[in-house]
Amino acid sequence: MGSRGLNAEEEKEEIKVLVTGFGSFGSYPINPSHLIANNLPASFTSHDFPNINVKITTATPIPVEYRSVRDVIPRILFPDKTTKSALDEAKGPFPLDAVAAGSTIEEGKSPWDFVLHIGMAAPRRYYTMETRAHRDGYVAKDQAGETMENDTLWSDGYKSPEILKPAFDTDDVWRRWKSELMGVDVRPSNDAGRYLCDFIYYSSLVEFWRRDPDAAAAAAGSGPHVMFLHVPGYGGEADVEMGSRVALRLIAAMVASTRRQGKKGDAEGWDGGEVILV
């Protein structure tokens, strides 16, 4: 903001967040999850973490297909130099086609500090933050008519755990998130549904997990800052605005929680600072 002056802005720490939504699904030619992701601001800060500027990068809609998710997610989480440059230069939703077409997967550090996947759960009228992702059980057909019923990449190839969790204290994030959305029906959940929402969640978590030298610790929850948000299946203007508010508050709660480990598990004393779009 202009009143803070250029020097103050330059001194801010930048946190990078990747946000994804899904493409068309069934009777939804435009998925509400993508509308919400695409409606988020390019960046924001908060009175609760005034020295941090949160930069949000959204992606074009991810197809509701298992194979597409498995191909794209590793490339966008651990992009090569060409993809990183394109991400930095993107002015709108980043085209996932550019990631999948000829890009490679890096084994080093991810450019993202946080990843938030958004998916639709119709006909719910409430929002859920998912606290875990599942490796197995993907027997429902995707939009391409395929399942992952006989796929063994994760179980036999990576030998990854049946359940993976995000790195942060989800109870603390939940309390912070809920405290800023009084009157909005938001809930925690430990079952993302074993469909594309659960699948993309595990896909992201496992990519961080398999690069962690302490795999057991990652499986116990000290791995990446990845979260999944389920939103209602409604795409009206008011619904998108509310969904964007809910998603933005969830990102702010994740940032605040991870930067205030001394108050782990206790949201008291957190003023839920006003979100400032910048």
Short mmCIF file of C-alpha atoms in Angstrom, two decimals:
data_model
loop_
_atom_site.label_atom_id
_atom_site.label_comp_id
_atom_site.label_asym_id
_atom_site.label_seq_id
_atom_site.Cartn_x
_atom_site.Cartn_y
_atom_site.Cartn_z
CA MET A 1 0.00 0.00 0.00
CA GLY A 2 1.25 3.45 -0.87
CA SER A 3 1.23 4.79 2.67
CA ARG A 4 3.86 2.27 3.73
CA GLY A 5 6.43 3.51 1.25
CA LEU A 6 8.63 1.72 -1.25
CA ASN A 7 11.32 0.72 1.23
CA ALA A 8 8.82 -1.04 3.49
CA GLU A 9 7.47 -3.01 0.55
CA GLU A 10 10.95 -4.00 -0.55
CA GLU A 11 11.73 -5.37 2.89
CA LYS A 12 8.78 -7.74 2.93
CA GLU A 13 9.46 -11.45 2.82
CA GLU A 14 7.71 -13.08 -0.13
CA ILE A 15 5.83 -16.34 0.29
CA LYS A 16 4.76 -18.13 -2.88
CA VAL A 17 1.53 -20.06 -3.01
CA LEU A 18 0.33 -22.28 -5.84
CA VAL A 19 -3.46 -22.64 -6.12
CA THR A 20 -5.20 -25.08 -8.46
CA GLY A 21 -8.79 -25.82 -9.44
CA PHE A 22 -10.32 -28.45 -11.69
CA GLY A 23 -11.76 -28.36 -15.19
CA SER A 24 -15.19 -29.35 -16.45
CA PHE A 25 -16.94 -32.18 -14.69
CA GLY A 26 -20.29 -33.79 -15.50
CA SER A 27 -22.95 -31.10 -15.73
CA TYR A 28 -20.43 -28.40 -14.77
CA PRO A 29 -18.80 -27.02 -17.94
CA ILE A 30 -16.95 -24.53 -15.74
CA ASN A 31 -15.88 -25.98 -12.43
CA PRO A 32 -16.62 -23.75 -9.40
CA SER A 33 -13.23 -24.71 -7.96
CA HIS A 34 -11.47 -23.03 -10.89
CA LEU A 35 -13.71 -19.97 -10.71
CA ILE A 36 -12.76 -19.55 -7.06
CA ALA A 37 -9.04 -20.09 -7.67
CA ASN A 38 -9.10 -17.67 -10.58
CA ASN A 39 -10.83 -15.02 -8.47
CA LEU A 40 -8.08 -14.87 -5.84
CA PRO A 41 -5.85 -11.78 -5.70
CA ALA A 42 -2.35 -11.89 -7.14
CA SER A 43 -0.96 -11.06 -3.70
CA PHE A 44 -1.98 -10.04 -0.20
CA THR A 45 -0.63 -9.36 3.26
CA SER A 46 -2.19 -9.19 6.70
CA HIS A 47 -1.85 -7.16 9.88
CA ASP A 48 -1.02 -10.47 11.54
CA PHE A 49 2.08 -10.91 9.36
CA PRO A 50 2.79 -7.36 8.09
CA ASN A 51 6.32 -8.18 6.96
CA ILE A 52 5.19 -10.96 4.64
CA ASN A 53 3.74 -10.56 1.15
CA VAL A 54 1.88 -13.63 -0.01
CA LYS A 55 2.08 -14.07 -3.79
CA ILE A 56 -0.53 -16.33 -5.35
CA THR A 57 -0.06 -18.17 -8.66
CA THR A 58 -3.06 -19.96 -10.12
CA ALA A 59 -3.06 -22.58 -12.83
CA THR A 60 -5.45 -23.15 -15.71
CA PRO A 61 -8.04 -25.84 -14.90
CA ILE A 62 -6.64 -29.31 -14.24
CA PRO A 63 -8.56 -32.03 -16.12
CA VAL A 64 -10.63 -34.36 -13.96
CA GLU A 65 -8.47 -37.27 -15.08
CA TYR A 66 -6.07 -39.36 -13.01
CA ARG A 67 -3.38 -39.56 -15.70
CA SER A 68 -3.43 -35.81 -16.30
CA VAL A 69 -3.00 -35.12 -12.60
CA ARG A 70 -0.12 -37.57 -12.30
CA ASP A 71 1.62 -36.03 -15.31
CA VAL A 72 1.19 -32.35 -14.44
CA ILE A 73 1.55 -32.20 -10.66
CA PRO A 74 5.22 -33.26 -10.38
CA ARG A 75 6.18 -30.85 -13.17
CA ILE A 76 4.50 -27.84 -11.63
CA LEU A 77 5.65 -28.63 -8.08
CA PHE A 78 9.26 -29.18 -9.14
CA PRO A 79 9.55 -27.25 -12.42
CA ASP A 80 12.64 -27.00 -14.59
CA LYS A 81 14.30 -23.65 -15.30
CA THR A 82 12.17 -22.91 -18.38
CA THR A 83 8.94 -23.54 -16.50
CA LYS A 84 10.14 -21.49 -13.50
CA SER A 85 10.78 -18.52 -15.80
CA ALA A 86 7.34 -18.85 -17.33
CA LEU A 87 5.76 -19.04 -13.88
CA ASP A 88 7.55 -15.87 -12.82
CA GLU A 89 6.37 -14.04 -15.93
CA ALA A 90 2.77 -15.25 -15.85
CA LYS A 91 0.24 -12.43 -15.54
CA GLY A 92 -2.82 -14.68 -15.29
CA PRO A 93 -3.54 -18.38 -14.71
CA PHE A 94 -0.48 -20.36 -15.70
CA PRO A 95 -1.13 -22.64 -18.71
CA LEU A 96 -0.58 -26.23 -17.58
CA ASP A 97 -0.14 -27.30 -21.21
CA ALA A 98 3.18 -25.48 -21.15
CA VAL A 99 4.27 -27.51 -18.13
CA ALA A 100 3.39 -30.87 -19.60
CA ALA A 101 4.80 -30.19 -23.06
CA GLY A 102 8.45 -31.16 -22.98
CA SER A 103 9.27 -29.89 -19.50
CA THR A 104 11.30 -31.98 -17.10
CA ILE A 105 10.96 -32.65 -13.38
CA GLU A 106 13.60 -31.23 -11.08
CA GLU A 107 14.77 -33.15 -8.03
CA GLY A 108 15.68 -30.05 -6.04
CA LYS A 109 13.67 -27.61 -3.95
CA SER A 110 10.16 -26.63 -4.96
CA PRO A 111 9.58 -22.90 -5.61
CA TRP A 112 6.31 -23.09 -3.65
CA ASP A 113 6.05 -22.39 0.07
CA PHE A 114 2.42 -23.52 0.11
CA VAL A 115 0.16 -25.42 -2.26
CA LEU A 116 -3.63 -25.20 -2.07
CA HIS A 117 -5.73 -27.49 -4.22
CA ILE A 118 -9.43 -26.63 -4.54
CA GLY A 119 -12.12 -29.08 -5.60
CA MET A 120 -15.88 -29.19 -5.81
CA ALA A 121 -18.11 -31.31 -3.57
CA ALA A 122 -21.65 -31.00 -4.90
CA PRO A 123 -24.33 -30.65 -3.60
CA ARG A 124 -22.77 -29.58 -0.29
CA ARG A 125 -23.36 -26.10 1.05
CA TYR A 126 -20.33 -26.13 3.35
CA TYR A 127 -16.54 -25.93 2.99
CA THR A 128 -14.03 -28.48 4.26
CA MET A 129 -10.28 -28.42 4.79
CA GLU A 130 -8.99 -31.93 4.25
CA THR A 131 -6.42 -33.09 6.79
CA ARG A 132 -5.11 -36.21 5.04
CA ALA A 133 -4.81 -37.89 1.64
CA HIS A 134 -5.11 -41.56 0.71
CA ARG A 135 -2.88 -43.67 -1.51
CA ASP A 136 -5.35 -46.39 -2.51
CA GLY A 137 -8.99 -46.92 -3.41
CA TYR A 138 -9.37 -44.96 -6.66
CA VAL A 139 -11.92 -47.22 -8.33
CA ALA A 140 -14.38 -44.54 -9.54
CA LYS A 141 -14.05 -43.65 -13.23
CA ASP A 142 -12.69 -40.23 -14.12
CA GLN A 143 -13.83 -38.01 -17.00
CA ALA A 144 -11.82 -40.18 -19.41
CA GLY A 145 -13.52 -43.33 -18.14
CA GLU A 146 -10.39 -44.61 -16.39
CA THR A 147 -9.67 -45.73 -12.83
CA MET A 148 -6.45 -46.31 -10.86
CA GLU A 149 -7.69 -49.59 -9.40
CA ASN A 150 -4.70 -51.66 -10.56
CA ASP A 151 -2.08 -48.92 -10.38
CA THR A 152 0.86 -49.71 -8.10
CA LEU A 153 3.26 -46.79 -8.66
CA TRP A 154 2.81 -45.41 -5.16
CA SER A 155 2.45 -48.67 -3.24
CA ASP A 156 5.11 -50.75 -5.00
CA GLY A 157 7.19 -48.17 -6.86
CA TYR A 158 7.55 -45.41 -4.24
CA LYS A 159 6.52 -47.61 -1.29
CA SER A 160 4.80 -44.58 0.15
CA PRO A 161 2.49 -44.69 3.20
CA GLU A 162 -1.23 -45.34 2.83
CA ILE A 163 -1.94 -41.92 4.33
CA LEU A 164 0.01 -38.69 3.98
CA LYS A 165 -0.63 -35.45 5.89
CA PRO A 166 0.44 -31.83 5.46
CA ALA A 167 3.34 -30.46 7.47
CA PHE A 168 1.55 -27.93 9.62
CA ASP A 169 -0.63 -28.35 12.67
CA THR A 170 -4.02 -28.79 11.00
CA ASP A 171 -5.89 -28.35 14.30
CA ASP A 172 -4.28 -24.95 14.75
CA VAL A 173 -4.94 -23.97 11.13
CA TRP A 174 -8.56 -25.07 11.51
CA ARG A 175 -9.11 -22.93 14.62
CA ARG A 176 -7.54 -19.88 13.00
CA TRP A 177 -9.53 -20.41 9.79
CA LYS A 178 -12.85 -20.88 11.57
CA SER A 179 -12.32 -17.87 13.84
CA GLU A 180 -12.18 -15.58 10.81
CA LEU A 181 -15.28 -17.01 9.12
CA MET A 182 -17.96 -16.69 11.77
CA GLY A 183 -21.33 -17.53 10.27
CA VAL A 184 -19.78 -19.55 7.42
CA ASP A 185 -20.13 -23.33 7.55
CA VAL A 186 -16.52 -24.54 7.48
CA ARG A 187 -15.46 -27.96 8.72
CA PRO A 188 -12.37 -30.16 9.03
CA SER A 189 -12.41 -33.53 7.31
CA ASN A 190 -10.21 -36.62 7.25
CA ASP A 191 -11.69 -38.16 4.10
CA ALA A 192 -11.26 -36.32 0.80
CA GLY A 193 -13.35 -38.92 -1.05
CA ARG A 194 -10.95 -41.19 -2.98
CA TYR A 195 -11.66 -39.49 -6.27
CA LEU A 196 -9.76 -36.77 -8.13
CA CYS A 197 -9.73 -34.44 -5.12
CA ASP A 198 -8.12 -37.03 -2.86
CA PHE A 199 -5.89 -38.15 -5.74
CA ILE A 200 -4.44 -34.72 -6.49
CA TYR A 201 -3.90 -34.14 -2.76
CA TYR A 202 -1.92 -37.36 -2.39
CA SER A 203 -0.12 -36.68 -5.70
CA SER A 204 1.29 -33.44 -4.28
CA LEU A 205 2.09 -34.81 -0.85
CA VAL A 206 3.89 -37.85 -2.23
CA GLU A 207 6.10 -35.75 -4.52
CA PHE A 208 7.41 -33.92 -1.46
CA TRP A 209 7.51 -37.09 0.62
CA ARG A 210 9.72 -39.02 -1.81
CA ARG A 211 12.27 -36.21 -1.82
CA ASP A 212 12.40 -36.06 1.98
CA PRO A 213 15.50 -37.78 3.38
CA ASP A 214 13.54 -38.63 6.52
CA ALA A 215 10.58 -40.42 4.97
CA ALA A 216 9.20 -41.62 8.30
CA ALA A 217 9.03 -38.06 9.64
CA ALA A 218 7.31 -36.85 6.47
CA ALA A 219 4.73 -39.60 6.78
CA ALA A 220 4.05 -38.48 10.34
CA GLY A 221 3.23 -34.97 9.20
CA SER A 222 6.47 -32.98 9.03
CA GLY A 223 6.50 -32.85 5.25
CA PRO A 224 5.19 -30.18 2.84
CA HIS A 225 2.77 -27.30 3.30
CA VAL A 226 0.01 -28.69 1.09
CA MET A 227 -3.72 -28.36 1.75
CA PHE A 228 -6.95 -29.34 -0.01
CA LEU A 229 -10.14 -27.28 0.18
CA HIS A 230 -13.52 -28.69 -0.80
CA VAL A 231 -16.05 -26.07 -1.92
CA PRO A 232 -19.78 -26.29 -2.71
CA GLY A 233 -20.82 -26.96 -6.29
CA TYR A 234 -22.27 -23.55 -7.01
CA GLY A 235 -20.78 -21.07 -9.46
CA GLY A 236 -22.88 -17.93 -9.07
CA GLU A 237 -21.15 -14.60 -8.52
CA ALA A 238 -21.93 -14.53 -4.80
CA ASP A 239 -20.82 -18.16 -4.43
CA VAL A 240 -17.49 -17.45 -6.12
CA GLU A 241 -16.91 -14.38 -3.96
CA MET A 242 -17.63 -16.34 -0.79
CA GLY A 243 -15.47 -19.24 -1.96
CA SER A 244 -12.60 -16.86 -2.68
CA ARG A 245 -12.95 -15.32 0.78
CA VAL A 246 -12.90 -18.77 2.38
CA ALA A 247 -9.84 -19.84 0.35
CA LEU A 248 -7.98 -16.62 1.08
CA ARG A 249 -8.63 -16.97 4.81
CA LEU A 250 -7.40 -20.56 4.69
CA ILE A 251 -4.14 -19.46 3.08
CA ALA A 252 -3.75 -16.71 5.67
CA ALA A 253 -4.40 -19.23 8.49
CA MET A 254 -1.74 -21.58 7.10
CA VAL A 255 0.83 -18.78 6.86
CA ALA A 256 0.01 -17.45 10.34
CA SER A 257 0.11 -20.90 11.91
CA THR A 258 3.45 -21.92 10.43
CA ARG A 259 5.02 -18.59 11.40
CA ARG A 260 3.78 -18.73 14.99
CA GLN A 261 4.98 -22.10 16.21
CA GLY A 262 5.25 -20.73 19.76
CA LYS A 263 1.46 -20.61 19.84
CA LYS A 264 1.00 -23.99 18.23
CA GLY A 265 -2.46 -25.36 18.82
CA ASP A 266 -3.68 -22.13 20.38
CA ALA A 267 -5.33 -19.47 18.25
CA GLU A 268 -5.93 -17.23 21.24
CA GLY A 269 -3.95 -14.06 20.94
CA TRP A 270 -4.10 -14.22 17.14
CA ASP A 271 -6.03 -11.20 15.98
CA GLY A 272 -6.87 -12.80 12.64
CA GLY A 273 -5.45 -9.68 11.09
CA GLU A 274 -7.24 -7.96 8.27
CA VAL A 275 -6.28 -9.32 4.86
CA ILE A 276 -4.89 -6.53 2.70
CA LEU A 277 -4.87 -6.93 -1.07
CA VAL A 278 -1.73 -5.52 -2.66
#
